[in-house]
mmCIF file of C-alpha atoms and ligand atoms in Angstrom:
data_model
loop_
_atom_site.group_PDB
_atom_site.id
_atom_site.type_symbol
_atom_site.label_atom_id
_atom_site.label_comp_id
_atom_site.label_asym_id
_atom_site.label_seq_id
_atom_site.Cartn_x
_atom_site.Cartn_y
_atom_site.Cartn_z
ATOM 1 C CA MET A 49 151.270 221.798 -84.721
ATOM 2 C CA ILE A 50 152.381 223.906 -81.752
ATOM 3 C CA ARG A 51 152.763 221.994 -78.510
ATOM 4 C CA SER A 52 154.126 222.798 -75.036
ATOM 5 C CA VAL A 53 157.281 220.701 -74.842
ATOM 6 C CA LEU A 54 158.904 219.860 -71.509
ATOM 7 C CA LEU A 55 162.545 220.996 -71.495
ATOM 8 C CA GLY A 56 163.510 220.331 -67.889
ATOM 9 C CA THR A 57 162.437 219.684 -64.305
ATOM 10 C CA GLY A 58 163.637 220.964 -60.944
ATOM 11 C CA SER A 59 162.852 220.829 -57.250
ATOM 12 C CA ALA A 60 163.755 222.246 -53.855
ATOM 13 C CA LEU A 61 163.155 221.046 -50.320
ATOM 14 C CA PRO A 62 163.617 222.799 -46.963
ATOM 15 C CA LYS A 63 166.808 221.895 -45.077
ATOM 16 C CA THR A 64 165.015 220.305 -42.103
ATOM 17 C CA CYS A 65 163.690 216.774 -42.453
ATOM 18 C CA VAL A 66 161.349 215.508 -39.690
ATOM 19 C CA SER A 67 160.838 211.755 -39.309
ATOM 20 C CA ASN A 68 157.636 210.185 -37.970
ATOM 21 C CA ALA A 69 159.494 209.232 -34.788
ATOM 22 C CA GLU A 70 160.564 212.860 -34.234
ATOM 23 C CA LEU A 71 156.984 214.025 -34.817
ATOM 24 C CA ALA A 72 155.710 211.452 -32.325
ATOM 25 C CA GLU A 73 157.761 213.206 -29.614
ATOM 26 C CA ARG A 74 155.538 216.305 -30.040
ATOM 27 C CA VAL A 75 152.218 214.858 -31.251
ATOM 28 C CA ASP A 76 150.125 211.920 -29.947
ATOM 29 C CA THR A 77 150.923 209.580 -32.852
ATOM 30 C CA SER A 78 153.341 206.818 -33.864
ATOM 31 C CA ASP A 79 155.558 205.888 -36.797
ATOM 32 C CA GLU A 80 153.571 202.650 -37.122
ATOM 33 C CA TRP A 81 150.162 204.424 -37.434
ATOM 34 C CA ILE A 82 151.412 206.969 -39.979
ATOM 35 C CA VAL A 83 153.201 204.398 -42.174
ATOM 36 C CA GLU A 84 150.319 201.939 -42.115
ATOM 37 C CA ARG A 85 147.566 204.503 -42.920
ATOM 38 C CA THR A 86 149.484 206.778 -45.319
ATOM 39 C CA GLY A 87 152.884 205.383 -46.373
ATOM 40 C CA ILE A 88 154.537 208.590 -45.088
ATOM 41 C CA ARG A 89 157.899 208.140 -43.289
ATOM 42 C CA GLN A 90 159.200 211.721 -43.167
ATOM 43 C CA ARG A 91 158.504 215.272 -44.367
ATOM 44 C CA TYR A 92 160.504 218.490 -44.890
ATOM 45 C CA ILE A 93 159.531 221.541 -42.840
ATOM 46 C CA ALA A 94 160.508 225.105 -43.781
ATOM 47 C CA SER A 95 162.462 227.245 -41.320
ATOM 48 C CA GLU A 96 161.418 230.871 -40.784
ATOM 49 C CA HIS A 97 163.927 231.950 -43.495
ATOM 50 C CA GLU A 98 162.504 229.520 -46.053
ATOM 51 C CA THR A 99 159.269 230.666 -47.712
ATOM 52 C CA THR A 100 157.134 229.577 -50.632
ATOM 53 C CA SER A 101 158.943 232.078 -52.893
ATOM 54 C CA THR A 102 162.474 231.025 -51.844
ATOM 55 C CA LEU A 103 161.642 227.339 -52.401
ATOM 56 C CA ALA A 104 159.902 228.152 -55.703
ATOM 57 C CA THR A 105 162.864 230.222 -56.903
ATOM 58 C CA ALA A 106 165.332 227.423 -56.075
ATOM 59 C CA ALA A 107 163.153 224.853 -57.900
ATOM 60 C CA ALA A 108 162.799 227.216 -60.895
ATOM 61 C CA ARG A 109 166.581 227.731 -61.107
ATOM 62 C CA ASP A 110 167.095 223.953 -60.950
ATOM 63 C CA ALA A 111 164.529 223.426 -63.743
ATOM 64 C CA CYS A 112 166.172 226.095 -65.959
ATOM 65 C CA ALA A 113 169.608 224.504 -65.365
ATOM 66 C CA SER A 114 168.260 221.011 -66.229
ATOM 67 C CA ALA A 115 166.616 222.453 -69.348
ATOM 68 C CA GLY A 116 169.789 224.327 -70.321
ATOM 69 C CA VAL A 117 167.885 227.616 -70.663
ATOM 70 C CA ASP A 118 168.696 231.100 -69.380
ATOM 71 C CA PRO A 119 166.021 232.236 -66.866
ATOM 72 C CA ALA A 120 165.986 235.543 -68.797
ATOM 73 C CA SER A 121 164.307 233.683 -71.699
ATOM 74 C CA ILE A 122 161.217 232.889 -69.560
ATOM 75 C CA ASP A 123 158.208 235.063 -70.488
ATOM 76 C CA LEU A 124 155.507 233.260 -68.456
ATOM 77 C CA ILE A 125 155.545 232.111 -64.810
ATOM 78 C CA ILE A 126 152.522 230.383 -63.302
ATOM 79 C CA LEU A 127 152.934 229.398 -59.679
ATOM 80 C CA ALA A 128 150.441 227.071 -58.030
ATOM 81 C CA THR A 129 150.175 227.580 -54.286
ATOM 82 C CA ALA A 130 147.698 227.774 -51.419
ATOM 83 C CA THR A 131 150.391 229.186 -49.120
ATOM 84 C CA PRO A 132 151.652 232.370 -50.834
ATOM 85 C CA ASP A 133 154.274 234.583 -49.174
ATOM 86 C CA ASN A 134 151.694 237.400 -48.960
ATOM 87 C CA THR A 135 147.981 237.705 -49.702
ATOM 88 C CA PHE A 136 149.224 239.829 -52.600
ATOM 89 C CA PRO A 137 151.245 240.370 -54.760
ATOM 90 C CA ALA A 138 151.296 236.967 -56.403
ATOM 91 C CA THR A 139 154.295 234.908 -55.288
ATOM 92 C CA ALA A 140 155.017 234.293 -58.995
ATOM 93 C CA THR A 141 155.996 237.965 -59.355
ATOM 94 C CA GLN A 142 158.570 237.581 -56.562
ATOM 95 C CA VAL A 143 160.024 234.501 -58.254
ATOM 96 C CA GLN A 144 160.133 236.412 -61.543
ATOM 97 C CA HIS A 145 162.039 239.258 -59.857
ATOM 98 C CA ALA A 146 164.490 236.850 -58.160
ATOM 99 C CA LEU A 147 165.164 235.151 -61.514
ATOM 100 C CA GLY A 148 165.690 238.507 -63.237
ATOM 101 C CA CYS A 149 163.154 237.938 -66.030
ATOM 102 C CA GLY A 150 160.776 240.875 -65.422
ATOM 103 C CA GLY A 151 158.293 242.091 -68.037
ATOM 104 C CA GLY A 152 156.567 238.845 -68.993
ATOM 105 C CA ILE A 153 153.433 237.299 -67.491
ATOM 106 C CA ALA A 154 153.512 236.109 -63.840
ATOM 107 C CA PHE A 155 150.608 235.068 -61.639
ATOM 108 C CA ASP A 156 149.512 232.513 -59.034
ATOM 109 C CA VAL A 157 146.918 229.787 -59.402
ATOM 110 C CA GLN A 158 144.944 228.578 -56.370
ATOM 111 C CA ALA A 159 143.514 225.089 -56.731
ATOM 112 C CA VAL A 160 145.210 223.615 -53.636
ATOM 113 C CA CYS A 161 146.563 220.101 -54.300
ATOM 114 C CA SER A 162 145.395 220.206 -57.955
ATOM 115 C CA GLY A 163 147.092 223.578 -58.451
ATOM 116 C CA PHE A 164 149.957 222.243 -60.544
ATOM 117 C CA LEU A 165 147.515 220.579 -62.952
ATOM 118 C CA TYR A 166 145.527 223.825 -63.256
ATOM 119 C CA ALA A 167 148.747 225.840 -63.769
ATOM 120 C CA LEU A 168 150.031 223.401 -66.383
ATOM 121 C CA SER A 169 146.792 223.511 -68.348
ATOM 122 C CA VAL A 170 146.660 227.348 -68.317
ATOM 123 C CA ALA A 171 150.346 227.579 -69.329
ATOM 124 C CA ASP A 172 149.724 225.111 -72.161
ATOM 125 C CA SER A 173 146.846 227.284 -73.451
ATOM 126 C CA LEU A 174 148.909 230.507 -73.303
ATOM 127 C CA LEU A 175 151.813 228.841 -75.125
ATOM 128 C CA LYS A 176 149.574 227.327 -77.821
ATOM 129 C CA THR A 177 147.851 230.666 -78.499
ATOM 130 C CA GLY A 178 151.213 232.417 -78.838
ATOM 131 C CA GLN A 179 150.829 234.718 -75.814
ATOM 132 C CA ALA A 180 154.123 233.368 -74.468
ATOM 133 C CA LYS A 181 157.027 231.321 -75.812
ATOM 134 C CA ARG A 182 158.639 229.761 -72.761
ATOM 135 C CA ALA A 183 157.024 229.040 -69.390
ATOM 136 C CA LEU A 184 157.983 228.081 -65.883
ATOM 137 C CA VAL A 185 155.181 226.144 -64.199
ATOM 138 C CA ILE A 186 155.829 225.854 -60.489
ATOM 139 C CA GLY A 187 154.100 224.160 -57.556
ATOM 140 C CA ALA A 188 155.366 225.489 -54.226
ATOM 141 C CA GLU A 189 154.010 225.248 -50.695
ATOM 142 C CA THR A 190 154.786 225.854 -47.044
ATOM 143 C CA PHE A 191 151.799 223.935 -45.657
ATOM 144 C CA SER A 192 153.547 223.655 -42.265
ATOM 145 C CA ARG A 193 152.469 227.313 -41.734
ATOM 146 C CA ILE A 194 148.740 226.455 -41.947
ATOM 147 C CA LEU A 195 148.782 223.192 -39.983
ATOM 148 C CA ASP A 196 147.196 222.886 -36.555
ATOM 149 C CA TRP A 197 150.030 221.097 -34.759
ATOM 150 C CA GLU A 198 147.531 220.062 -32.026
ATOM 151 C CA ASP A 199 145.441 218.110 -34.583
ATOM 152 C CA ARG A 200 147.076 214.722 -35.101
ATOM 153 C CA THR A 201 144.574 213.760 -37.804
ATOM 154 C CA THR A 202 146.039 216.376 -40.189
ATOM 155 C CA CYS A 203 149.471 217.608 -39.051
ATOM 156 C CA VAL A 204 151.223 214.280 -39.693
ATOM 157 C CA LEU A 205 150.137 214.249 -43.352
ATOM 158 C CA PHE A 206 151.724 217.342 -44.914
ATOM 159 C CA GLY A 207 155.153 218.745 -45.775
ATOM 160 C CA ASP A 208 156.820 221.694 -47.538
ATOM 161 C CA GLY A 209 158.644 221.887 -50.880
ATOM 162 C CA ALA A 210 158.616 223.077 -54.477
ATOM 163 C CA GLY A 211 158.831 221.576 -57.953
ATOM 164 C CA ALA A 212 159.090 223.278 -61.338
ATOM 165 C CA ILE A 213 159.111 222.536 -65.055
ATOM 166 C CA VAL A 214 160.149 224.527 -68.125
ATOM 167 C CA LEU A 215 157.753 224.334 -71.075
ATOM 168 C CA ASP A 216 158.651 225.610 -74.545
ATOM 169 C CA ALA A 217 156.219 226.335 -77.408
ATOM 170 C CA GLN A 218 157.527 224.249 -80.322
ATOM 171 C CA GLU A 219 156.337 223.147 -83.745
ATOM 172 C CA VAL A 220 156.184 219.336 -83.523
ATOM 173 C CA ALA A 221 154.852 216.375 -85.502
ATOM 174 C CA GLU A 222 151.609 214.624 -84.491
ATOM 175 C CA ASP A 223 153.585 211.830 -82.752
ATOM 176 C CA GLY A 224 156.091 214.326 -81.284
ATOM 177 C CA PRO A 225 156.573 215.466 -77.688
ATOM 178 C CA GLY A 226 154.476 217.870 -75.617
ATOM 179 C CA VAL A 227 151.302 218.187 -73.581
ATOM 180 C CA LEU A 228 148.722 216.004 -75.368
ATOM 181 C CA ALA A 229 145.593 216.668 -73.306
ATOM 182 C CA SER A 230 144.398 218.049 -69.973
ATOM 183 C CA ARG A 231 141.082 217.843 -68.114
ATOM 184 C CA LEU A 232 140.176 219.946 -65.067
ATOM 185 C CA HIS A 233 137.182 219.818 -62.722
ATOM 186 C CA ALA A 234 135.844 221.478 -59.568
ATOM 187 C CA ASP A 235 132.860 220.969 -57.263
ATOM 188 C CA GLY A 236 132.401 223.540 -54.509
ATOM 189 C CA ALA A 237 129.747 221.442 -52.737
ATOM 190 C CA HIS A 238 132.403 219.697 -50.662
ATOM 191 C CA LYS A 239 134.199 222.688 -49.135
ATOM 192 C CA GLU A 240 133.611 221.483 -45.545
ATOM 193 C CA LEU A 241 135.567 218.259 -46.120
ATOM 194 C CA LEU A 242 138.875 220.066 -46.752
ATOM 195 C CA TYR A 243 139.406 223.778 -46.139
ATOM 196 C CA VAL A 244 141.330 226.406 -44.178
ATOM 197 C CA ASP A 245 139.271 228.113 -41.438
ATOM 198 C CA GLY A 246 140.530 231.637 -42.096
ATOM 199 C CA GLY A 247 141.187 234.178 -44.835
ATOM 200 C CA PRO A 248 141.558 237.901 -45.579
ATOM 201 C CA SER A 249 137.841 238.475 -46.276
ATOM 202 C CA THR A 250 136.377 236.385 -43.434
ATOM 203 C CA THR A 251 138.457 236.175 -40.254
ATOM 204 C CA GLY A 252 141.315 238.436 -41.321
ATOM 205 C CA THR A 253 143.681 235.660 -40.233
ATOM 206 C CA VAL A 254 145.569 233.002 -42.186
ATOM 207 C CA GLY A 255 143.660 230.113 -40.565
ATOM 208 C CA LYS A 256 144.423 226.422 -40.143
ATOM 209 C CA LEU A 257 143.784 223.399 -42.344
ATOM 210 C CA ARG A 258 140.724 221.274 -41.487
ATOM 211 C CA MET A 259 140.011 217.917 -43.115
ATOM 212 C CA ARG A 260 137.608 214.990 -42.852
ATOM 213 C CA GLY A 261 140.166 212.542 -44.222
ATOM 214 C CA ARG A 262 138.057 209.439 -44.619
ATOM 215 C CA GLU A 263 135.457 211.241 -46.779
ATOM 216 C CA VAL A 264 138.149 212.987 -48.844
ATOM 217 C CA PHE A 265 139.704 209.590 -49.500
ATOM 218 C CA ARG A 266 136.451 208.188 -50.935
ATOM 219 C CA HIS A 267 135.938 211.142 -53.303
ATOM 220 C CA ALA A 268 139.591 211.098 -54.393
ATOM 221 C CA VAL A 269 139.605 207.517 -55.668
ATOM 222 C CA VAL A 270 136.385 207.976 -57.713
ATOM 223 C CA ASN A 271 137.221 211.439 -59.129
ATOM 224 C CA LEU A 272 140.778 210.514 -60.092
ATOM 225 C CA ALA A 273 139.795 207.316 -61.895
ATOM 226 C CA ASP A 274 137.093 209.271 -63.832
ATOM 227 C CA VAL A 275 139.371 212.121 -64.940
ATOM 228 C CA LEU A 276 142.144 209.724 -65.997
ATOM 229 C CA LYS A 277 139.651 207.885 -68.203
ATOM 230 C CA GLU A 278 138.554 211.211 -69.752
ATOM 231 C CA VAL A 279 142.132 212.112 -70.739
ATOM 232 C CA LEU A 280 142.707 208.658 -72.208
ATOM 233 C CA GLU A 281 139.475 208.981 -74.246
ATOM 234 C CA ASP A 282 140.463 212.482 -75.449
ATOM 235 C CA THR A 283 143.802 211.214 -76.756
ATOM 236 C CA GLY A 284 142.743 207.742 -77.918
ATOM 237 C CA ILE A 285 145.637 206.341 -75.895
ATOM 238 C CA SER A 286 145.053 203.170 -73.881
ATOM 239 C CA SER A 287 146.150 202.783 -70.259
ATOM 240 C CA GLU A 288 148.644 200.037 -71.264
ATOM 241 C CA GLU A 289 150.538 202.578 -73.402
ATOM 242 C CA ILE A 290 151.206 204.850 -70.382
ATOM 243 C CA ASP A 291 154.828 204.555 -69.239
ATOM 244 C CA TRP A 292 154.480 206.452 -65.954
ATOM 245 C CA ILE A 293 151.814 207.883 -63.692
ATOM 246 C CA VAL A 294 153.034 210.837 -61.627
ATOM 247 C CA PRO A 295 150.207 211.328 -59.135
ATOM 248 C CA HIS A 296 149.558 213.842 -56.401
ATOM 249 C CA GLN A 297 151.190 212.303 -53.344
ATOM 250 C CA ALA A 298 148.553 212.376 -50.586
ATOM 251 C CA ASN A 299 148.405 208.798 -49.417
ATOM 252 C CA ALA A 300 150.061 205.595 -50.669
ATOM 253 C CA ARG A 301 146.712 203.800 -50.430
ATOM 254 C CA ILE A 302 145.038 206.333 -52.803
ATOM 255 C CA LEU A 303 147.899 205.829 -55.309
ATOM 256 C CA THR A 304 147.477 202.052 -55.235
ATOM 257 C CA ALA A 305 143.659 202.197 -55.412
ATOM 258 C CA THR A 306 143.702 204.597 -58.404
ATOM 259 C CA ALA A 307 146.296 202.531 -60.314
ATOM 260 C CA ARG A 308 144.230 199.398 -59.673
ATOM 261 C CA LYS A 309 141.053 201.043 -61.048
ATOM 262 C CA LEU A 310 142.942 201.675 -64.313
ATOM 263 C CA ASP A 311 144.554 198.205 -64.377
ATOM 264 C CA LEU A 312 147.989 199.811 -64.156
ATOM 265 C CA PRO A 313 150.779 197.952 -62.373
ATOM 266 C CA SER A 314 152.068 199.757 -59.260
ATOM 267 C CA GLU A 315 155.622 199.679 -60.779
ATOM 268 C CA LYS A 316 154.465 202.385 -63.219
ATOM 269 C CA VAL A 317 153.520 204.778 -60.395
ATOM 270 C CA ILE A 318 156.135 207.264 -59.160
ATOM 271 C CA VAL A 319 155.803 207.283 -55.365
ATOM 272 C CA THR A 320 157.447 209.944 -53.194
ATOM 273 C CA VAL A 321 154.834 210.291 -50.459
ATOM 274 C CA ASP A 322 157.122 208.231 -48.181
ATOM 275 C CA ARG A 323 159.835 210.909 -48.236
ATOM 276 C CA HIS A 324 157.960 214.177 -49.003
ATOM 277 C CA ALA A 325 154.500 213.549 -47.422
ATOM 278 C CA ASN A 326 151.688 215.614 -49.001
ATOM 279 C CA THR A 327 153.221 218.845 -50.346
ATOM 280 C CA SER A 328 149.957 219.946 -52.027
ATOM 281 C CA ALA A 329 150.613 221.777 -55.338
ATOM 282 C CA ALA A 330 154.326 220.888 -55.156
ATOM 283 C CA SER A 331 153.854 217.139 -55.010
ATOM 284 C CA VAL A 332 153.413 216.316 -58.732
ATOM 285 C CA PRO A 333 156.422 218.357 -59.987
ATOM 286 C CA LEU A 334 158.533 217.126 -57.037
ATOM 287 C CA ALA A 335 157.711 213.504 -57.890
ATOM 288 C CA LEU A 336 158.316 214.159 -61.603
ATOM 289 C CA ASP A 337 161.752 215.583 -60.845
ATOM 290 C CA VAL A 338 162.632 212.512 -58.765
ATOM 291 C CA GLY A 339 161.541 210.156 -61.577
ATOM 292 C CA VAL A 340 163.438 212.129 -64.243
ATOM 293 C CA LYS A 341 166.634 212.588 -62.230
ATOM 294 C CA ASP A 342 166.872 208.945 -61.127
ATOM 295 C CA GLY A 343 166.579 207.937 -64.801
ATOM 296 C CA ARG A 344 163.263 206.065 -64.672
ATOM 297 C CA ILE A 345 161.385 208.625 -66.810
ATOM 298 C CA GLN A 346 163.059 208.863 -70.223
ATOM 299 C CA PRO A 347 162.652 211.047 -73.339
ATOM 300 C CA GLY A 348 159.750 209.745 -75.462
ATOM 301 C CA ASP A 349 157.882 208.303 -72.458
ATOM 302 C CA LEU A 350 154.138 208.873 -72.070
ATOM 303 C CA VAL A 351 153.577 210.365 -68.622
ATOM 304 C CA MET A 352 150.229 210.970 -66.905
ATOM 305 C CA PHE A 353 149.848 213.552 -64.116
ATOM 306 C CA GLU A 354 146.831 213.515 -61.803
ATOM 307 C CA ALA A 355 145.747 215.343 -58.668
ATOM 308 C CA MET A 356 142.795 216.061 -56.412
ATOM 309 C CA GLY A 357 142.502 218.702 -53.710
ATOM 310 C CA GLY A 358 140.370 221.077 -51.642
ATOM 311 C CA GLY A 359 137.373 222.663 -53.314
ATOM 312 C CA PHE A 360 137.133 219.909 -54.468
ATOM 313 C CA THR A 361 139.307 220.402 -57.516
ATOM 314 C CA TRP A 362 140.801 217.633 -59.625
ATOM 315 C CA GLY A 363 142.457 217.080 -62.962
ATOM 316 C CA ALA A 364 144.815 215.079 -65.144
ATOM 317 C CA SER A 365 147.254 215.769 -67.982
ATOM 318 C CA LEU A 366 149.024 213.493 -70.441
ATOM 319 C CA LEU A 367 152.457 214.430 -71.832
ATOM 320 C CA ARG A 368 154.932 212.848 -74.175
ATOM 321 C CA LEU A 369 158.451 213.736 -73.063
HETATM 322 N N1 COA B 609 148.100 208.979 -35.009
HETATM 323 C C1 COA B 609 147.441 208.002 -34.361
HETATM 324 N N2 COA B 609 146.108 207.811 -34.442
HETATM 325 C C2 COA B 609 145.437 208.640 -35.235
HETATM 326 C C3 COA B 609 146.040 209.686 -35.954
HETATM 327 C C4 COA B 609 147.430 209.831 -35.816
HETATM 328 N N3 COA B 609 148.116 210.783 -36.463
HETATM 329 N N4 COA B 609 145.099 210.332 -36.649
HETATM 330 C C5 COA B 609 143.923 209.728 -36.396
HETATM 331 N N5 COA B 609 144.114 208.710 -35.542
HETATM 332 C C6 COA B 609 143.120 207.791 -35.020
HETATM 333 C C7 COA B 609 141.740 208.399 -35.002
HETATM 334 O O1 COA B 609 141.548 209.159 -33.823
HETATM 335 C C8 COA B 609 140.855 207.181 -35.045
HETATM 336 O O2 COA B 609 140.764 206.626 -33.757
HETATM 337 P P1 COA B 609 139.357 206.042 -33.197
HETATM 338 O O3 COA B 609 139.041 204.903 -34.139
HETATM 339 O O4 COA B 609 139.710 205.629 -31.821
HETATM 340 O O5 COA B 609 138.398 207.181 -33.311
HETATM 341 C C9 COA B 609 141.654 206.189 -35.905
HETATM 342 O O6 COA B 609 143.008 206.665 -35.892
HETATM 343 C C10 COA B 609 141.160 206.078 -37.327
HETATM 344 O O7 COA B 609 140.983 207.391 -37.844
HETATM 345 P P2 COA B 609 140.452 207.622 -39.341
HETATM 346 O O8 COA B 609 140.445 209.074 -39.613
HETATM 347 O O9 COA B 609 139.169 206.871 -39.508
HETATM 348 O O10 COA B 609 141.617 206.885 -40.148
HETATM 349 P P3 COA B 609 141.724 206.568 -41.699
HETATM 350 O O11 COA B 609 142.011 205.145 -41.870
HETATM 351 O O12 COA B 609 140.605 207.169 -42.483
HETATM 352 O O13 COA B 609 143.059 207.353 -42.083
HETATM 353 C C11 COA B 609 143.749 209.392 -43.195
HETATM 354 C C12 COA B 609 143.097 208.766 -41.953
HETATM 355 C C13 COA B 609 143.710 210.907 -43.061
HETATM 356 C C14 COA B 609 145.196 208.921 -43.272
HETATM 357 C C15 COA B 609 143.004 208.931 -44.460
HETATM 358 O O14 COA B 609 141.617 209.094 -44.279
HETATM 359 C C16 COA B 609 143.426 209.702 -45.678
HETATM 360 O O15 COA B 609 144.549 209.625 -46.108
HETATM 361 N N6 COA B 609 142.475 210.406 -46.304
HETATM 362 C C17 COA B 609 142.734 211.168 -47.503
HETATM 363 C C18 COA B 609 143.381 212.432 -47.133
HETATM 364 C C19 COA B 609 143.886 213.126 -48.316
HETATM 365 O O16 COA B 609 144.243 212.544 -49.280
HETATM 366 N N7 COA B 609 143.904 214.416 -48.213
HETATM 367 C C20 COA B 609 144.492 215.284 -49.145
HETATM 368 C C21 COA B 609 143.730 215.361 -50.377
HETATM 369 S S1 COA B 609 144.542 216.578 -51.253
#
């Protein structure tokens, strides 16, 4: 059977790191409050010369180098972002141009914090149906550009960054590597709980992020546990067989609560929210790259991705490396 096999991972972070203490000099907050409620200790913030496309391109190059593939061999780029360089063209096309692999497919996916899961699932479908042979799936964000720095309930939670993976369409055995299953969901009824109050067709401005955090939290724990169970049922794999969960990094308490609902020990959860904060679509591939590069995630491991974001959107994917 043809499966989308992961060849390599990569990531990129802005140069400037801002600790909670530094943030507390500008915003009415404290290191103690942020750590206790979220687990976040620091975040990276893009300078004016760093954009979603420059971070995405750096992460893509890193992923190609880790995979040992020439960027020219990439014929599909799907970039998940809610903070594109421009309203159009798609940021993916700018990454494609920077990598020098023009002519293939390149487009953006907008599912906010679940964007990487949506992009992965679409890439997997295009690879399995033979429309492309080798894909870059990227999550890249500069959320600092859409934060209201006067709103302490949101601005302390997010950061900037990019993560990328290379997927290759390969003929593999049933118990071989690749993406095993993905499930995606959306429910537009909850827009008001997490949204940006601007856009090209409404205000004509970029807008700022607005969130009712406590209510988002409640939905996240329920939706994530449900979608993880769906993927396990689809594959017939039990939660004990999972080697690693690589979750969207929004809040350390959501990570713990979701793992507990699935009876998974917290040692199996890759946690990077302490150092990256919530980087939206970038958070899953950033965390994956950390787990792979520090040697915890090994070839043959069963790895579950999960994420939930504005919309609401949510999803999960199971891969064998
Ligand atoms: N520093 C200090 N105090 C703060 C603060 C900050 N940065 N932000 C809020 N507070 C205060 C509030 O004003 C409130 O004070 P009050 O009780 O006097 O009114 C108090 O802290 C509690 O606020 P609340 O919003 O109820 O806290 P919480 O325990 O729900 O934690 C979040 C807030 C945002 C950390 C939490 O709800 C969360 O993580 N939600 C999920 C968000 C998420 O995952 N979003 C992304 C999904 S993709």
